[in-house]
Short mmCIF file of C-alpha atoms in Angstrom, two decimals:
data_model
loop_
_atom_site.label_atom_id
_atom_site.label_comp_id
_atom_site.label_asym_id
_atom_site.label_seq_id
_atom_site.Cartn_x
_atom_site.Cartn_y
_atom_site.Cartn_z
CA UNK A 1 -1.35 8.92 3.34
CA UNK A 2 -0.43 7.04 6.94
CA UNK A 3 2.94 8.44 7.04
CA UNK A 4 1.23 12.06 5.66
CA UNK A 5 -0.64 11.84 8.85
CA UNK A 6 1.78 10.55 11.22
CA UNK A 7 4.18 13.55 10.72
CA UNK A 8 0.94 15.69 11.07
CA UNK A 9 0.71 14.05 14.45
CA UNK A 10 4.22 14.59 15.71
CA UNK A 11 3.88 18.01 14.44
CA UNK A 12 0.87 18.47 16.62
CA UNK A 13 2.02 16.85 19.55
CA UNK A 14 5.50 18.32 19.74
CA UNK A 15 4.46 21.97 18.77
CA UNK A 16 6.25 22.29 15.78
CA UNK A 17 3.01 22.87 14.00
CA UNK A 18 2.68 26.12 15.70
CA UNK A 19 6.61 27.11 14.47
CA UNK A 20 5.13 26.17 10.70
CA UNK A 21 1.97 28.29 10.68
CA UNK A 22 3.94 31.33 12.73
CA UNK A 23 6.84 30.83 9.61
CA UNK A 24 3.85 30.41 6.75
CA UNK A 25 2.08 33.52 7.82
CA UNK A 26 5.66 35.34 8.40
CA UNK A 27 6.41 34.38 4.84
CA UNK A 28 3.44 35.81 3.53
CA UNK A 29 3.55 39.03 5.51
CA UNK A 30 7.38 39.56 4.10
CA UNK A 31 6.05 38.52 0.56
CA UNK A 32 3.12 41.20 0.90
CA UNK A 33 5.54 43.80 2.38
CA UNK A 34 8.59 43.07 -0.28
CA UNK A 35 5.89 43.76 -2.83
CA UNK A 36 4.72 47.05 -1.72
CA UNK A 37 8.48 48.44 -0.61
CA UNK A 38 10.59 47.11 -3.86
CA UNK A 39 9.80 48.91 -6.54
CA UNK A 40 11.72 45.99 -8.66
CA UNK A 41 9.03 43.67 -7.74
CA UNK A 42 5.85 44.58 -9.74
CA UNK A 43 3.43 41.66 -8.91
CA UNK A 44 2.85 39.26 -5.84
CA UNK A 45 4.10 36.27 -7.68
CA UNK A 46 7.33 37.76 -8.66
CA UNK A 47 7.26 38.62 -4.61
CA UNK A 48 6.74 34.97 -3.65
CA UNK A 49 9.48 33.88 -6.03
CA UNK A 50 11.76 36.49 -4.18
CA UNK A 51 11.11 35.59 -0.80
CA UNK A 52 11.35 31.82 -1.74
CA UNK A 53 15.03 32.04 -3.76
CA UNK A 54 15.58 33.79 -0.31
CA UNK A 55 14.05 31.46 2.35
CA UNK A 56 16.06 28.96 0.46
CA UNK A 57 19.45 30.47 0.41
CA UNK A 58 19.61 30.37 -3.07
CA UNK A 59 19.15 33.81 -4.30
CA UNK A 60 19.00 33.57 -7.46
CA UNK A 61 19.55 37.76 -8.34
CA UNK A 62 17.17 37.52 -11.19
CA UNK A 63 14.81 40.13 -8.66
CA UNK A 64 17.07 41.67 -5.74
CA UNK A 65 16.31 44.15 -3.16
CA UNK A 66 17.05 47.64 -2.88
CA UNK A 67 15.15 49.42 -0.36
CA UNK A 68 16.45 49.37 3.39
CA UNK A 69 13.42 48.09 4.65
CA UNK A 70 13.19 45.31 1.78
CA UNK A 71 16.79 43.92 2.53
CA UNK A 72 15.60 44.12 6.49
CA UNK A 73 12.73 41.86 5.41
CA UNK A 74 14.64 39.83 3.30
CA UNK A 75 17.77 39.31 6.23
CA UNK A 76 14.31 38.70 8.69
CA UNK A 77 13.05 35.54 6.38
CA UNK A 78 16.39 33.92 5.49
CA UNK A 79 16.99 33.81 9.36
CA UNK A 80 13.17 32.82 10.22
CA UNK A 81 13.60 30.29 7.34
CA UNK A 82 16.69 28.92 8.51
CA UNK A 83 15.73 28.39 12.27
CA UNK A 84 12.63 26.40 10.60
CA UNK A 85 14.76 24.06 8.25
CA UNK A 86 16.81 23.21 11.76
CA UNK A 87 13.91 22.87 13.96
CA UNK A 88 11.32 21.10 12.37
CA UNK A 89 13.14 18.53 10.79
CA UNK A 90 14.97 18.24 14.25
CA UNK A 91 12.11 17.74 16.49
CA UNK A 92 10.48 15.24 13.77
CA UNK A 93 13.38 13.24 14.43
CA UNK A 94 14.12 13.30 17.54
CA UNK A 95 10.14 12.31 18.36
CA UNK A 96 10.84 9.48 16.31
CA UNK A 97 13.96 8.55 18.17
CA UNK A 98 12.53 8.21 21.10
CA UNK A 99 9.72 6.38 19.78
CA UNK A 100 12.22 3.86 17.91
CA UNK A 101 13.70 3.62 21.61
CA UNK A 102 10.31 3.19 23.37
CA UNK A 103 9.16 0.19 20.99
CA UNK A 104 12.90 -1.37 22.11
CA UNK A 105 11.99 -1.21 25.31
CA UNK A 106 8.63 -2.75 25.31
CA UNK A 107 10.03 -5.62 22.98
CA UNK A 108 12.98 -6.12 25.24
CA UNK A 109 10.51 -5.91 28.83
CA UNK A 110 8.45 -8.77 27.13
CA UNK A 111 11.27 -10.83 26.60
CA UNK A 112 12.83 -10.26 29.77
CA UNK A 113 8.97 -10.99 31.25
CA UNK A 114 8.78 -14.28 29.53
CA UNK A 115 12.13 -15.53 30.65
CA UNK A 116 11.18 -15.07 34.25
CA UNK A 117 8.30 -17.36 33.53
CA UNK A 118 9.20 -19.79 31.01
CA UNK A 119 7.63 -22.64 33.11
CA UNK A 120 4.21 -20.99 32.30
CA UNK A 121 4.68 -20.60 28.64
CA UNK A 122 2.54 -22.63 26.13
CA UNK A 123 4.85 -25.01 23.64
CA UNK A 124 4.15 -22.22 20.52
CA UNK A 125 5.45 -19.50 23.06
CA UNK A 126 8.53 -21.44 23.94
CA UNK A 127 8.64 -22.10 19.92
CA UNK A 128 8.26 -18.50 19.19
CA UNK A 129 10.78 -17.32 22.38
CA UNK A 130 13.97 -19.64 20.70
CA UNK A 131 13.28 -18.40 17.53
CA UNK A 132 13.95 -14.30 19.34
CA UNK A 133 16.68 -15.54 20.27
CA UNK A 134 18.36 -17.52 17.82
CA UNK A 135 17.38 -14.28 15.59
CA UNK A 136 19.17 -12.05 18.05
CA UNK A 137 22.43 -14.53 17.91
CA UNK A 138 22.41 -14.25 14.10
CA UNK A 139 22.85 -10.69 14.23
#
């Protein structure tokens, strides 16, 4: 559940929840729309299935388009779909990047701080500093 919310909170932060919600209620519009147009498709879960075999690039061809306007719908989700596979997952990482790098930083200011004053430092500090550093030298 922590990590559930965690991407939740980069998602919120960076934006990219707004991209997911714009794609979710493009994916039902095209699902609604493929149903009325195609006269192939006779109910809205055979529509979903459609417009998911083509968000995903698999196609599938058990249920194809025919109409004009269904293939323009279907050509508008695979490209709405595949902007969202490359974004999302891009931002998610890159957030967590720079968080990786942040932590770094912090860890390596401390130690940097503590060598500047190592007359200051309590016996378990000095204790706890040489064992940083003899774990740095092992890797």
């Amino acid at each position: 559940m922590k990590k559930t919310r965690l991407i939740k909170i980069i998602l919120k932060r960076t934006g990219a929840l707004k991209f997911l919600t714009t794609y979710i209620i493009i994916f039902a519009g095209v699902s609604i729309g493929v149903w009325i147009v195609e006269p192939n498709i006779k109910t809205p879960i055979d529509s979903v299935w459609y417009c998911f075999s083509v968000a995903t690039t698999i196609g599938f061809g058990d249920i194809t388009a025919v109409t004009i306007l269904g293939r323009a719908m279907s050509i508008f989700l695979s490209i709405c779909s595949i902007l969202i596979i490359a974004v999302v997952p891009g931002i998610i990482t890159s957030y967590y990047i720079e968080s990786t790098k942040l932590k770094e930083q912090e860890s390596i200011a401390k130690f940097l701080d503590d060598l500047e004053h190592l007359p200051e430092l309590s016996k378990e500090d000095l204790q706890s500093l040489s064992e940083k550093v003899k774990k740095f030298n092992s890797k």
